[in-house]
Every structure is written in C-alpha cells, then in structure tokens.
mmCIF file of C-alpha atoms in Angstrom:
data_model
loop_
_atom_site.group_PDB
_atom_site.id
_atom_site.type_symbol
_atom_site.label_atom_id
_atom_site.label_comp_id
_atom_site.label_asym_id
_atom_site.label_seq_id
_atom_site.Cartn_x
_atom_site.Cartn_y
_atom_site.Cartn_z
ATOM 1 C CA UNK F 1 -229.609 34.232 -30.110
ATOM 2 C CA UNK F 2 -230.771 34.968 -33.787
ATOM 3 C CA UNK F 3 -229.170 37.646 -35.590
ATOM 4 C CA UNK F 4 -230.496 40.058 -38.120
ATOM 5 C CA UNK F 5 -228.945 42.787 -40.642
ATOM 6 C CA UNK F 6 -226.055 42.526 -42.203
ATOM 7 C CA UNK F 7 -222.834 40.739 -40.971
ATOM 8 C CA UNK F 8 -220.609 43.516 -39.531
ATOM 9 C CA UNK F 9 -217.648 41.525 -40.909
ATOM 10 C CA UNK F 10 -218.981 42.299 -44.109
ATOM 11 C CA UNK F 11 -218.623 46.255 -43.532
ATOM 12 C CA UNK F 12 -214.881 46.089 -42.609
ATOM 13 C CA UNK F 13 -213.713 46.597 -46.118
ATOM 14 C CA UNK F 14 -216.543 49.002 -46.684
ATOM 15 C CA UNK F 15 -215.540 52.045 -48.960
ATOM 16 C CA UNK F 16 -218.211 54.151 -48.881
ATOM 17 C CA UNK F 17 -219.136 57.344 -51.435
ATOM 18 C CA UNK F 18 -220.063 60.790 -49.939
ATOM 19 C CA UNK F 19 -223.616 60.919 -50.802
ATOM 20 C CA UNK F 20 -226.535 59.786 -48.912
ATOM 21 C CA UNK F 21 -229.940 59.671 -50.762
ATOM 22 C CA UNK F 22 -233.333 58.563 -50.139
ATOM 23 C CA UNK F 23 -235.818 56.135 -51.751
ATOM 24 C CA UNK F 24 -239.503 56.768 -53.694
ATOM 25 C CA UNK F 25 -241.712 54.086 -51.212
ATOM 26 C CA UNK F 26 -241.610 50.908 -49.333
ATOM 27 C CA UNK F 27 -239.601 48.955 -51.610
ATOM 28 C CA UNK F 28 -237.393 49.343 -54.177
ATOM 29 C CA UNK F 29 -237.760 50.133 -57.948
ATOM 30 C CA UNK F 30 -235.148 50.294 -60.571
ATOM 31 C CA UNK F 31 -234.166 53.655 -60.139
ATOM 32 C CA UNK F 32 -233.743 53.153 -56.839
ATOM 33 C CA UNK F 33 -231.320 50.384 -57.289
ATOM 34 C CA UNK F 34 -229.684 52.470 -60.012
ATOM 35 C CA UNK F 35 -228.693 55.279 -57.518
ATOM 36 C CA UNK F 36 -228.031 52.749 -54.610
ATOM 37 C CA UNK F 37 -225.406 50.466 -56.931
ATOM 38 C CA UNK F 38 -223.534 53.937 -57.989
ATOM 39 C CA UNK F 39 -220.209 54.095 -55.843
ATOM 40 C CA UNK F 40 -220.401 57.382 -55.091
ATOM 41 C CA UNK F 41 -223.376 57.090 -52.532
ATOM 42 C CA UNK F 42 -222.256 55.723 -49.426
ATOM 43 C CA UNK F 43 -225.770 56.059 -47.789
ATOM 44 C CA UNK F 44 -229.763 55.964 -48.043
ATOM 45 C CA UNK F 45 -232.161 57.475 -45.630
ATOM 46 C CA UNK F 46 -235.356 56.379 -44.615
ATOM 47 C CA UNK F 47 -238.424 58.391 -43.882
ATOM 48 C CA UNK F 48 -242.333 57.631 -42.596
ATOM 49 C CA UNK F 49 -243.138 57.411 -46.422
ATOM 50 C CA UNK F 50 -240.670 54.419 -46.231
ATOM 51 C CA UNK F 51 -242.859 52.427 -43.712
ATOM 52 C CA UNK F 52 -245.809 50.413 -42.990
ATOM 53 C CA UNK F 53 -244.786 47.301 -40.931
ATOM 54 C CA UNK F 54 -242.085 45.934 -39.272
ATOM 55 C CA UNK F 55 -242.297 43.371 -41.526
ATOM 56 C CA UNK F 56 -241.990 45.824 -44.836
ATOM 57 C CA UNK F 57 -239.333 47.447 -42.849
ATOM 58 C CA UNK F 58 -237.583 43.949 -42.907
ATOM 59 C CA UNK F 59 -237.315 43.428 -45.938
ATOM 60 C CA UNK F 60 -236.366 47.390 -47.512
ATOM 61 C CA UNK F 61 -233.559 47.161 -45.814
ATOM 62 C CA UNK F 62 -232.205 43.657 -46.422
ATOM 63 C CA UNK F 63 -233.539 44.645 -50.173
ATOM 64 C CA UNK F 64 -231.072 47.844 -50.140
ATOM 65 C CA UNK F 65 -228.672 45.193 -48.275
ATOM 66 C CA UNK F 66 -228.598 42.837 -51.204
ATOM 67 C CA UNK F 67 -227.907 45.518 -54.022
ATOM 68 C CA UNK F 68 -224.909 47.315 -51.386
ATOM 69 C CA UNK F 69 -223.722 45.880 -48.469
ATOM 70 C CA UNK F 70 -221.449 48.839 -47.342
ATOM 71 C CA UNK F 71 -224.324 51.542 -47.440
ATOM 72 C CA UNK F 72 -225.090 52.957 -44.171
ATOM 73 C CA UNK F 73 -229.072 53.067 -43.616
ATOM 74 C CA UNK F 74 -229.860 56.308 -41.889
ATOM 75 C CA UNK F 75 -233.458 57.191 -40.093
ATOM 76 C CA UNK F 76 -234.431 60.554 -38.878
ATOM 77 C CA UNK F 77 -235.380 58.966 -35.270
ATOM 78 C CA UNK F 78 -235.219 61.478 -32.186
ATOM 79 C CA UNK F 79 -238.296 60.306 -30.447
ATOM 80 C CA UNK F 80 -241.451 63.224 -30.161
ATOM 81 C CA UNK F 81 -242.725 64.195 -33.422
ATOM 82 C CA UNK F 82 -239.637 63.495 -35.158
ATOM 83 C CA UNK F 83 -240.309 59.845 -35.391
ATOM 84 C CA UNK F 84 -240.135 57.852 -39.229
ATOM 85 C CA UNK F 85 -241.678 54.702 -37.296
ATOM 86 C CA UNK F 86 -244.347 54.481 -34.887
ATOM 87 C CA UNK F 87 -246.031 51.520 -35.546
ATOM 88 C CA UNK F 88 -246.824 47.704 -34.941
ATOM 89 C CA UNK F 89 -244.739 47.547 -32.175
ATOM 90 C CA UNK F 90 -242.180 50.206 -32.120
ATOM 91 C CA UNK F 91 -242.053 52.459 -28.597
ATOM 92 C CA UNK F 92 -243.093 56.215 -29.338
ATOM 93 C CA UNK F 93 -240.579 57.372 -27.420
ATOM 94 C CA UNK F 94 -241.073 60.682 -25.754
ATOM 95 C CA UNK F 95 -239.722 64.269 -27.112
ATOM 96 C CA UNK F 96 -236.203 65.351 -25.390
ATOM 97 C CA UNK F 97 -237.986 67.771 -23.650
ATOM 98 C CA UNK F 98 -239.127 65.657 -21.311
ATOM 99 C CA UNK F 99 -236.194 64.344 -20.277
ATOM 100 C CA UNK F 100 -235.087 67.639 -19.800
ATOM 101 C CA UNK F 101 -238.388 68.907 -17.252
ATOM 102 C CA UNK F 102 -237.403 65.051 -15.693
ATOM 103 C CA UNK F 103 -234.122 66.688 -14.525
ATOM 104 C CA UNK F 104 -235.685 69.460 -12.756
ATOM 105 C CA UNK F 105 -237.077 67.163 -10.427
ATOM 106 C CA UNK F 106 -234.865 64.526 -10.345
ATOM 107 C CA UNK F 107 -231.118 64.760 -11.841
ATOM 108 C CA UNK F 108 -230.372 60.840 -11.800
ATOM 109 C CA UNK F 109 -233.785 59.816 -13.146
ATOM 110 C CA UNK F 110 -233.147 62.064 -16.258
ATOM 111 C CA UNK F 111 -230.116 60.734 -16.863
ATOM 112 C CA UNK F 112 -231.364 56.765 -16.631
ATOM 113 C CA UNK F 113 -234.100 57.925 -18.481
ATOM 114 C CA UNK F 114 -231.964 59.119 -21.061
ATOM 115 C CA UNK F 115 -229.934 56.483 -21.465
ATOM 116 C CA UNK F 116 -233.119 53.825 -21.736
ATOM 117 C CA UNK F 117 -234.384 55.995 -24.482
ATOM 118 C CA UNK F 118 -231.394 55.662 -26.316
ATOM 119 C CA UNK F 119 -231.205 51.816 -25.826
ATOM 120 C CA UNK F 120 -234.889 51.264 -26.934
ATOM 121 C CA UNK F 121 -234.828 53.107 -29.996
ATOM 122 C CA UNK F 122 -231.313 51.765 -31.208
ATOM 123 C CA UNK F 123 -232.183 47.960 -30.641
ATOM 124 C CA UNK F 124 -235.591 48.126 -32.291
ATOM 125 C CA UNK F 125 -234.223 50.128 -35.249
ATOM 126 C CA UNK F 126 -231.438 47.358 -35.749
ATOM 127 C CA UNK F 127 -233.680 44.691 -35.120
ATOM 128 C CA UNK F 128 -235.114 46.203 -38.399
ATOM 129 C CA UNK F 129 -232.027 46.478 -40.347
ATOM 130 C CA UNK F 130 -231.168 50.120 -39.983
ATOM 131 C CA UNK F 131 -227.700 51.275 -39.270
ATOM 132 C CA UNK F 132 -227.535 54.880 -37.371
ATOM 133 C CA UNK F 133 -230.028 57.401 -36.545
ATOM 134 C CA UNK F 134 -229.243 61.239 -36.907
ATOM 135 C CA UNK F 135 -229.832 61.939 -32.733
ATOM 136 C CA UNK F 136 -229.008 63.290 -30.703
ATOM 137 C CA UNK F 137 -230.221 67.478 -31.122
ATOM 138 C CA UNK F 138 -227.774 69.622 -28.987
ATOM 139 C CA UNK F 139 -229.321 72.875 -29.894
ATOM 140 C CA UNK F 140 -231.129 74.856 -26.726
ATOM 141 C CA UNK F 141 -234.628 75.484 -26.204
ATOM 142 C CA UNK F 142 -234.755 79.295 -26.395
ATOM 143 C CA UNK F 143 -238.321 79.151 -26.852
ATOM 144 C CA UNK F 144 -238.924 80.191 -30.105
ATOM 145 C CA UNK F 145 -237.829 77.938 -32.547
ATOM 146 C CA UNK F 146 -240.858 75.896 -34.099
ATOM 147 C CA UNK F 147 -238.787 73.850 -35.835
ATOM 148 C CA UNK F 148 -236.325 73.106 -32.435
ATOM 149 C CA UNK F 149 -238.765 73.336 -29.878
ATOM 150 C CA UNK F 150 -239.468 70.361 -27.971
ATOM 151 C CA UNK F 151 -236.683 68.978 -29.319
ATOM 152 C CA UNK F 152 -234.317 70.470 -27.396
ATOM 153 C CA UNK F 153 -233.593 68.500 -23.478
ATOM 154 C CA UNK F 154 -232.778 72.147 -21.994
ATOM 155 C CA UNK F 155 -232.560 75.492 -22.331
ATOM 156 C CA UNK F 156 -228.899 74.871 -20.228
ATOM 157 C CA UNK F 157 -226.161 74.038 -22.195
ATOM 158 C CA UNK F 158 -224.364 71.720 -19.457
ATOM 159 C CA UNK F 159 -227.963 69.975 -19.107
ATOM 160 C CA UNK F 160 -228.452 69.168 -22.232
ATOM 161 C CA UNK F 161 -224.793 67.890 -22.698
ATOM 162 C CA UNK F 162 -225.410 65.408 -19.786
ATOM 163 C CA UNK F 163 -228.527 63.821 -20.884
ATOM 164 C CA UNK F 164 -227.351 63.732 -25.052
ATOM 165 C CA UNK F 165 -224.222 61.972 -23.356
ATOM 166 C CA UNK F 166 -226.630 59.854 -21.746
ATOM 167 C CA UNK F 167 -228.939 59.059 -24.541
ATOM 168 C CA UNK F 168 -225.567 58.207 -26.865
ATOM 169 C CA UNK F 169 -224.340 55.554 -23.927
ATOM 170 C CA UNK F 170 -228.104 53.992 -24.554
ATOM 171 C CA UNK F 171 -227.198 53.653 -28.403
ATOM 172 C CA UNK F 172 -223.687 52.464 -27.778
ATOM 173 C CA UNK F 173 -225.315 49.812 -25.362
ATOM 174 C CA UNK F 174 -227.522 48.696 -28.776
ATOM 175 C CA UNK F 175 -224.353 48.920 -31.459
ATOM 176 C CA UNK F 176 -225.624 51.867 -32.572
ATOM 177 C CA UNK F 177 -223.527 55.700 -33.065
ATOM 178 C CA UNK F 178 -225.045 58.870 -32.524
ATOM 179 C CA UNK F 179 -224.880 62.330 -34.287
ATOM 180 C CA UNK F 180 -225.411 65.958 -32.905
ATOM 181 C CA UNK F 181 -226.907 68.316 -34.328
ATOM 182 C CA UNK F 182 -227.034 70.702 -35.372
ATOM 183 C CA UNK F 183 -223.641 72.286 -35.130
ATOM 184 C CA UNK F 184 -223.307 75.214 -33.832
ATOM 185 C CA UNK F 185 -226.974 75.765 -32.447
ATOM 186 C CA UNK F 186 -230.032 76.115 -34.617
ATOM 187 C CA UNK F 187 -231.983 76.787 -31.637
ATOM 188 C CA UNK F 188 -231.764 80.730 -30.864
ATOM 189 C CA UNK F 189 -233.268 81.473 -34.307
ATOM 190 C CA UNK F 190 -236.884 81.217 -35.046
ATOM 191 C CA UNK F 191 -236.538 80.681 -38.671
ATOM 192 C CA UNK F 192 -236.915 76.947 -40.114
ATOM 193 C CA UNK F 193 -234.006 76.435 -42.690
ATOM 194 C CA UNK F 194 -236.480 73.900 -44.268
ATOM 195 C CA UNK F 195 -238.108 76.606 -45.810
ATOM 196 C CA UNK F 196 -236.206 79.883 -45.166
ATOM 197 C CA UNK F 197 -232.224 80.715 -44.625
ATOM 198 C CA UNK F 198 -232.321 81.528 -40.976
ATOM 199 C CA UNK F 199 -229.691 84.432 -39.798
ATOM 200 C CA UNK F 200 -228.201 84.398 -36.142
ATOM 201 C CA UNK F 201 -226.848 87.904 -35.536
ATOM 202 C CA UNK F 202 -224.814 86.736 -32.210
ATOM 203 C CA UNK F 203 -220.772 86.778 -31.600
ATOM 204 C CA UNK F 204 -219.171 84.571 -31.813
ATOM 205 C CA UNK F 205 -218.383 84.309 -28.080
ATOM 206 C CA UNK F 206 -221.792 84.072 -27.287
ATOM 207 C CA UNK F 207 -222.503 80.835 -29.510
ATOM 208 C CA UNK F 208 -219.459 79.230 -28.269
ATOM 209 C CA UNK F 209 -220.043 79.931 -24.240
ATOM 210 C CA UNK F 210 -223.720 78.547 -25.114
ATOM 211 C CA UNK F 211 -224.953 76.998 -27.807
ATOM 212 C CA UNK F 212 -221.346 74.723 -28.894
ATOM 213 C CA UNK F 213 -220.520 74.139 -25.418
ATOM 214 C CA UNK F 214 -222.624 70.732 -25.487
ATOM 215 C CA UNK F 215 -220.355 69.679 -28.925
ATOM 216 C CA UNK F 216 -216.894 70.790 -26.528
ATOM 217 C CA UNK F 217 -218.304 68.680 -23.620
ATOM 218 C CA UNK F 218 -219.443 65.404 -25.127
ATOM 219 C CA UNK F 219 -216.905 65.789 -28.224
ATOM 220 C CA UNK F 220 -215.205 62.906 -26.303
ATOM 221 C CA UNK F 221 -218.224 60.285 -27.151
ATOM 222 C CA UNK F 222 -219.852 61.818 -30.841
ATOM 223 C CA UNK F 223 -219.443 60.042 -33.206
ATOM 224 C CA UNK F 224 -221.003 62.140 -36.031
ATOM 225 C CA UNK F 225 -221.909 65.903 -36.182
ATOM 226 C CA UNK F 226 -224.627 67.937 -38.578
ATOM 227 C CA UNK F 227 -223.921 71.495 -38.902
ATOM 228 C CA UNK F 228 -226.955 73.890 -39.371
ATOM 229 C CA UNK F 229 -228.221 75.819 -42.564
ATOM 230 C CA UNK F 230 -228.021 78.906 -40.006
ATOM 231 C CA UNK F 231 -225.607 81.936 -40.858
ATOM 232 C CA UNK F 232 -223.871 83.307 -38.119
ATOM 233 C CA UNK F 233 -222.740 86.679 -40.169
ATOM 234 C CA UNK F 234 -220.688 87.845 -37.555
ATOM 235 C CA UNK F 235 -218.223 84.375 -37.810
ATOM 236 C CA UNK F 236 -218.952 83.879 -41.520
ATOM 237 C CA UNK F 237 -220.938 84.725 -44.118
ATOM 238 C CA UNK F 238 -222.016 80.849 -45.285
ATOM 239 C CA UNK F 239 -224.315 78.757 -43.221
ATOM 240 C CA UNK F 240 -222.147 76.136 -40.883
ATOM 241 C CA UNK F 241 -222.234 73.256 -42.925
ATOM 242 C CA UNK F 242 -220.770 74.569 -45.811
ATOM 243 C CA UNK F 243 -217.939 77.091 -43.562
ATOM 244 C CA UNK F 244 -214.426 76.115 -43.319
ATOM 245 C CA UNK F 245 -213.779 78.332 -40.137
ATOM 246 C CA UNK F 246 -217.035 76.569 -38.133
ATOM 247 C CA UNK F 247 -216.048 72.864 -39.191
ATOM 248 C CA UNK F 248 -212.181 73.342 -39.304
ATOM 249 C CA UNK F 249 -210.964 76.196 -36.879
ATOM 250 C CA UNK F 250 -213.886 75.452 -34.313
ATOM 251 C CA UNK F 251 -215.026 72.273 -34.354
ATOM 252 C CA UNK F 252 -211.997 70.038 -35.011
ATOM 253 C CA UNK F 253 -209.355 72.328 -33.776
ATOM 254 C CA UNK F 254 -210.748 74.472 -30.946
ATOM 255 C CA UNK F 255 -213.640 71.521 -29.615
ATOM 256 C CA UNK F 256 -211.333 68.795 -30.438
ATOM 257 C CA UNK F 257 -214.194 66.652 -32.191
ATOM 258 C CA UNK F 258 -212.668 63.700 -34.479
ATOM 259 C CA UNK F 259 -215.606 62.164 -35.769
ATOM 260 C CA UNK F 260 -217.898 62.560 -39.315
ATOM 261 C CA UNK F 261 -219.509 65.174 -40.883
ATOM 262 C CA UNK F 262 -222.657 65.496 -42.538
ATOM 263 C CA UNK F 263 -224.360 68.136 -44.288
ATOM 264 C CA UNK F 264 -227.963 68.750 -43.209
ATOM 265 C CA UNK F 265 -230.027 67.912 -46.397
ATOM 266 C CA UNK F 266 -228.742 69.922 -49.682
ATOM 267 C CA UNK F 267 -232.667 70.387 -50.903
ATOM 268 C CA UNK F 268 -233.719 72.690 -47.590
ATOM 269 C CA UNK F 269 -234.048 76.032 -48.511
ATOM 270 C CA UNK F 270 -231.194 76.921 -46.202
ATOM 271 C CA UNK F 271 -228.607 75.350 -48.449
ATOM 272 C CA UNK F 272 -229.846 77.255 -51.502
ATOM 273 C CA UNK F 273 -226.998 80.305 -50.538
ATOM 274 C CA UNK F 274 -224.630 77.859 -51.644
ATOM 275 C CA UNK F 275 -226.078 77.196 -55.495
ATOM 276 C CA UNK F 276 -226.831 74.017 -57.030
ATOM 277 C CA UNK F 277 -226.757 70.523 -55.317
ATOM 278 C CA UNK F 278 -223.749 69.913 -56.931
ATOM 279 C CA UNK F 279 -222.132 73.556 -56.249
ATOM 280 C CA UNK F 280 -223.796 72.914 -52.414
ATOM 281 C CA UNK F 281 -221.925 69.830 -52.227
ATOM 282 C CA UNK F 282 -218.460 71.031 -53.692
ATOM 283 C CA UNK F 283 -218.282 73.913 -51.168
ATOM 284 C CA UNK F 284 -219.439 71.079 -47.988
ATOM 285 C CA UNK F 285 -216.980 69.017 -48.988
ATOM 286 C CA UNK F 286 -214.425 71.602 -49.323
ATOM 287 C CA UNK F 287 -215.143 73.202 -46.034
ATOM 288 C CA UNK F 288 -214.979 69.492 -43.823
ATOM 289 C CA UNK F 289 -218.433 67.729 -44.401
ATOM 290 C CA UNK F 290 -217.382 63.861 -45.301
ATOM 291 C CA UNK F 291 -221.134 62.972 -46.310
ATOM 292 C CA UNK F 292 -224.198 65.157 -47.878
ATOM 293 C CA UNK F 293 -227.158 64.299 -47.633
ATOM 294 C CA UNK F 294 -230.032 65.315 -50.837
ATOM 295 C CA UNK F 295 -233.561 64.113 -49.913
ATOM 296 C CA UNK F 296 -236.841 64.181 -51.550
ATOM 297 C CA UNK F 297 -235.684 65.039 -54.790
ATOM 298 C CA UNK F 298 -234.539 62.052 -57.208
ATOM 299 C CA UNK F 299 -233.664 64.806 -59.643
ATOM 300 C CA UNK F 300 -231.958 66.441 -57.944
ATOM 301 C CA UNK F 301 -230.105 63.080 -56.359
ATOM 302 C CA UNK F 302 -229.453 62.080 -60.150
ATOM 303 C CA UNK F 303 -227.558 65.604 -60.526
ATOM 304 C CA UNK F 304 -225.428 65.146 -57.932
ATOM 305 C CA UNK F 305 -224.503 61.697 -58.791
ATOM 306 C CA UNK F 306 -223.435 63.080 -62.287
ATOM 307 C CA UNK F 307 -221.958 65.765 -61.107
ATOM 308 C CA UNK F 308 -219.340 64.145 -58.596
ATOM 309 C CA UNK F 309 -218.477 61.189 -61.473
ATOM 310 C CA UNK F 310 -217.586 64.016 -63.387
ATOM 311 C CA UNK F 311 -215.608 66.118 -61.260
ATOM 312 C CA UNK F 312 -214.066 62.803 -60.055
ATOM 313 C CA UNK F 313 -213.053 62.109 -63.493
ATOM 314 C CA UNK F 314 -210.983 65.565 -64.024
ATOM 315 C CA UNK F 315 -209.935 65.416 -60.722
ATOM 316 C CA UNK F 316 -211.633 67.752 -59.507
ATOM 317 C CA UNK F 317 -213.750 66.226 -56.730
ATOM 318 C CA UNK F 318 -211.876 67.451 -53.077
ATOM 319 C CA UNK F 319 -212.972 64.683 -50.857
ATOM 320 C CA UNK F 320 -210.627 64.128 -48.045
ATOM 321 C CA UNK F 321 -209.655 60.724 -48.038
ATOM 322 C CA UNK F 322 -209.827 60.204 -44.125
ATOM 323 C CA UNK F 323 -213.399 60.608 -44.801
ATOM 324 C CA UNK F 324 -213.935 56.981 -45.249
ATOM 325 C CA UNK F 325 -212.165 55.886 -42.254
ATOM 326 C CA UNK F 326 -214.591 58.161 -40.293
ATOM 327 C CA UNK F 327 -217.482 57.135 -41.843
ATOM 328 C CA UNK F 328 -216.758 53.418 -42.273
ATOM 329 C CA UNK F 329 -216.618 54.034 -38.201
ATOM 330 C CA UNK F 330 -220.289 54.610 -37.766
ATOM 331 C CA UNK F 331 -221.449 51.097 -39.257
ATOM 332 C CA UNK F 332 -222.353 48.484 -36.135
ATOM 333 C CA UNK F 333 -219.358 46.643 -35.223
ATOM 334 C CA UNK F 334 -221.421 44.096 -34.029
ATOM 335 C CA UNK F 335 -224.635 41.815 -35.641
ATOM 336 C CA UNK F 336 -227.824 43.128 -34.203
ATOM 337 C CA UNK F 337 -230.644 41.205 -32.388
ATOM 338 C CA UNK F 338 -233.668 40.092 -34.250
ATOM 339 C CA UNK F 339 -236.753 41.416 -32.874
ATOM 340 C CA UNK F 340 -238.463 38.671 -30.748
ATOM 341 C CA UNK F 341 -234.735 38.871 -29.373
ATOM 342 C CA UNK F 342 -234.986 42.543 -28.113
ATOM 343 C CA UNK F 343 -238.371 41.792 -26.565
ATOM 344 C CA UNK F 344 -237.357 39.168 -24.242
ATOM 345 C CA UNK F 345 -233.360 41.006 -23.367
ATOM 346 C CA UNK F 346 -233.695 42.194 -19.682
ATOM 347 C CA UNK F 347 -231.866 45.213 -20.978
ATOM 348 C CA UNK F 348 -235.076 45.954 -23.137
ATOM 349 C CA UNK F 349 -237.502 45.285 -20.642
ATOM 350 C CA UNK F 350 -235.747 47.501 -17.917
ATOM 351 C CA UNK F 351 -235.372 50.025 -20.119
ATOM 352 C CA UNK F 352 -238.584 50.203 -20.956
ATOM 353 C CA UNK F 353 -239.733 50.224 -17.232
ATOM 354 C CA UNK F 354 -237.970 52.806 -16.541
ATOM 355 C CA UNK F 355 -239.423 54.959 -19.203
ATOM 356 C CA UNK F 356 -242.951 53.626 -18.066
ATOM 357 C CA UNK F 357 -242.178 54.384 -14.414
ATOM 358 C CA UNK F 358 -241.579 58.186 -15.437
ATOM 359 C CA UNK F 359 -244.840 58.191 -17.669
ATOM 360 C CA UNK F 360 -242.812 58.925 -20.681
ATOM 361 C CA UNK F 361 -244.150 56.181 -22.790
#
C-alpha cells in the first residue's frame, strides 16, 4: 500500500520544544520557516486559513516536514462547525451532539457511530500529513454555552465519557491520539474565554462529581489533555491551565491521568490574567502544561520564542524534562495511508456507512 507523511522511524529520536505556533497562509514564507527551524517549538497548528485543497494540504505539511521532521502538526478538527477542512473530498463529519441524541435512541449505534467518526477523520487527516487533532471535547452541554454548545455529546457525564472513549478507539484505529478538553469543564459557563475570562462559581465537589468525571473515567485511554481559560475561584484563583492544584493535585494525582498537557491558546482573552505570552507561558509550564500553544499572532509567537531562549540561557526556563517523553508519545507510531488508500480500506468504507446509515453525514 503507498504510504504518506513522514516516516515514524524518523520521530523516535524526536526532541521536541514546548511551543506550538501557527503559520500566515497555505504555504510557507521565510518567517515561517524561521519560527518552525527554532528548537524551542515542538509544534505548528493548522487552521481553515491554512487550506484550499487536498492537494495544497499535501504539500504544507511535507513543506513544514522538510524544514522539521520532529514537529507535531496539530488541526483544530472536532467535526460540526469546528472543522479547519471541509473540502474536495474530506467528510463533514457531524457535531458531537449528535452522537449524543443517537444514544437516546439507540446506546450501541452511538457508540459505533462514535467510533467511525473518529476513524474517518483521523485517516483522512493523515492521509494529508497531519499528526493529531485537539478532540475529543469532554465538557457537558448545560445549555448555555455558545462557545460549547453542540459540541458537547451529552449533558451526562458517564455519556459523554462512553462515546469520547469511543471516538478515541476510532483515532487509535487510524494512528492517530486524541486530547480532551477542556479540563475541568468549560461547559457550565456561558462566557467564551476567546474573548472574555469566564468565572465558574461552583465547588469544587460539584465540578469533580460532574464535569471531570469524563477525564477520571477515560483517563485510562487520553492521551493528551487541554485545560480551560475558566476560573473556578472557589479551587483557585488562576484559570486551569495555568493552576498547579487543577493539573497536579487533581488531574495527575487524584484522576490518575499520565499523558500531555497543553495550554489552550496563550492569545485568548482568557489567558490575559496570567500577563504576557511569555509570563502566560512561565506560570503553564510551572503549574504542569508540557506544550503552549500562541496562535494568530506572529508577534506575539516571536516574543515567546525570545523569551524562552533567554530564560533557557540563565536557567531559568522550568520545563519538566518528562515532558518530551509525553509528547514525543503523541506522534503516529506508524506511516499513514495515502489517500486513494483510505478510499478503497473496508475500514473506511464501513465507517462511513455507518455514519450514512444514521444520516449523520
């Protein structure tokens, strides 16, 4: 069968930096490469803006390939309208919320649903070259968060847990690991921390019986987590992602989860509480995160990058060094199909019936 992306033999020696950054447009200029070759970014994330054509897609990431073979390439790529590709061939796959008003009628359905949605979207985004997408959400549909909403699987916390672990067996079937998000539940607030801080008033006991109970249940099988820009005051008076209690004392120690940390992106508004990008990304890295991620602002990318060679050159940059184990854990382990490959794999095409049978695509 042919084989696309890069080799993952070529990834076992892979020492990753703690950043992950974006790029200006469809290919890549010199800045670009400048901020891809530096060794403190370890990742680049794609977005719509990145995309016209499979074919475009192709060759972005086997350009970003060629100038750093051990970056991981990231998409935003839940299904709904959180979707970076849509186009010339790729399956619109349906928001989680559907899967979620599947189960109500049919428990076993939603969960083979589930599953195929996760095996579609993984093999067509490595038949493109892309590493990982950040899926699945964990956070419950309370019914007011815009920027949650639909996608959310369930309002239930032991729902949603089944069909997430369901959708992250789909990846794994396509080489692919998964990340929830976002950690502990961004759901109950209506606020978006794109553009606001959000504040969730609730005890602690009442996030952890509810909204973290889908990170204790599927800990087992996540690979990577992304804490929320949400302040829980009552727990802690910093947002998740940059909160030594959440990320330490509850989510490795009390939930047991061994896998990678990312921040949510450093540029939201609901990072701003922690200061500058570079201040933002001493206190994540401090409190557990092993990767930030700063989007949609190559000034603000160029800071950071600055900033971290310098506090790495006083010593003064606290990354922990199992951080690159964890995150050198999330490349494929295996090459990926090419395209024409995944169109004619009876895996493909069954998935894809199923999701047809259920009118979800």
């Amino acid at each position: 069968m042919s084989k696309t992306a890069a080799p993952a033999a070529s990834r076992e020696t892979a020492m990753p930096g703690p950043v992950v950054l974006d790029v200006a447009g469809q290919t890549l200029d010199a800045e670009d490469i400048r901020r891809i070759r530096h060794p403190l970014t370890g990742g680049v994330i794609l977005f719509a803006r990145s995309y016209s054509s499979r074919k475009q897609l192709r060759e972005l990431t086997a350009a970003i390939r060629k100038v750093r073979a051990d970056v991981l390439i990231c998409v935003d790529h839940e299904g709904g309208r959180v979707q970076r590709f849509k186009t010339d061939g790729f399956t619109h796959l349906p928001a989680m919320r559907k899967l979620g008003q599947l189960w109500e009628n049919d428990v076993l359905a939603a969960i083979k649903a589930a599953q195929s949605c996760g095996y579609v979207l993984a093999a067509e985004l490595r038949a493109n070259g892309v590493d990982f997408s950040f899926t699945p959400v964990l956070d419950l549909d309370y019914g007011h968060s815009q920027v949650i909403g639909d996608r959310a699987f369930h309002h239930d916390p032991r729902v949603a847990a089944m069909l997430a672990g369901a959708l992250n067996h789909g990846l794994l079937m396509a080489g692919m690991s998964n990340c929830g998000k976002h950690f502990p539940g961004h759901g109950f607030v209506a606020a978006d921390s794109h553009v606001d801080v959000p504040v969730d008033e609730r005890a602690l006991e009442d996030i952890l019986v509810r909204d973290a109970a889908p990170y204790d249940w599927t800990s087992p099988g996540l690979a990577s987590v992304m804490p929320a820009h949400v302040i829980y005051p009552k727990v802690d008076k910093m947002p998740a992602g940059f909160s030594r209690y959440w990320l330490q004392d509850i989510l490795r120690a009390k939930l047991g989860f061994t896998g990678a940390v990312f921040s949510d992106d450093l540029s939201m508004e609901g990072a701003s509480v922690a200061g500058s990008v570079c201040e933002g990304t001493r206190v994540a890295l401090h409190a557990g995160c092993d990767m930030v991620l700063v989007c949609n602002s190559p000034a603000k990318a160029d800071e950071l990058l600055a900033g971290l060679e310098a506090a790495q050159n006083r010593a003064g940059l606290h990354w922990d060094p199992a951080s690159r184990g964890r995150i050198r854990a999330l490349f494929p382990k295996e090459d990926a199909l090419d395209w024409d490959a995944v169109q004619s794999s009876e895996t493909y095409l069954a998935a894809l019936g199923v999701l047809r049978r259920h009118a979800l695509i």
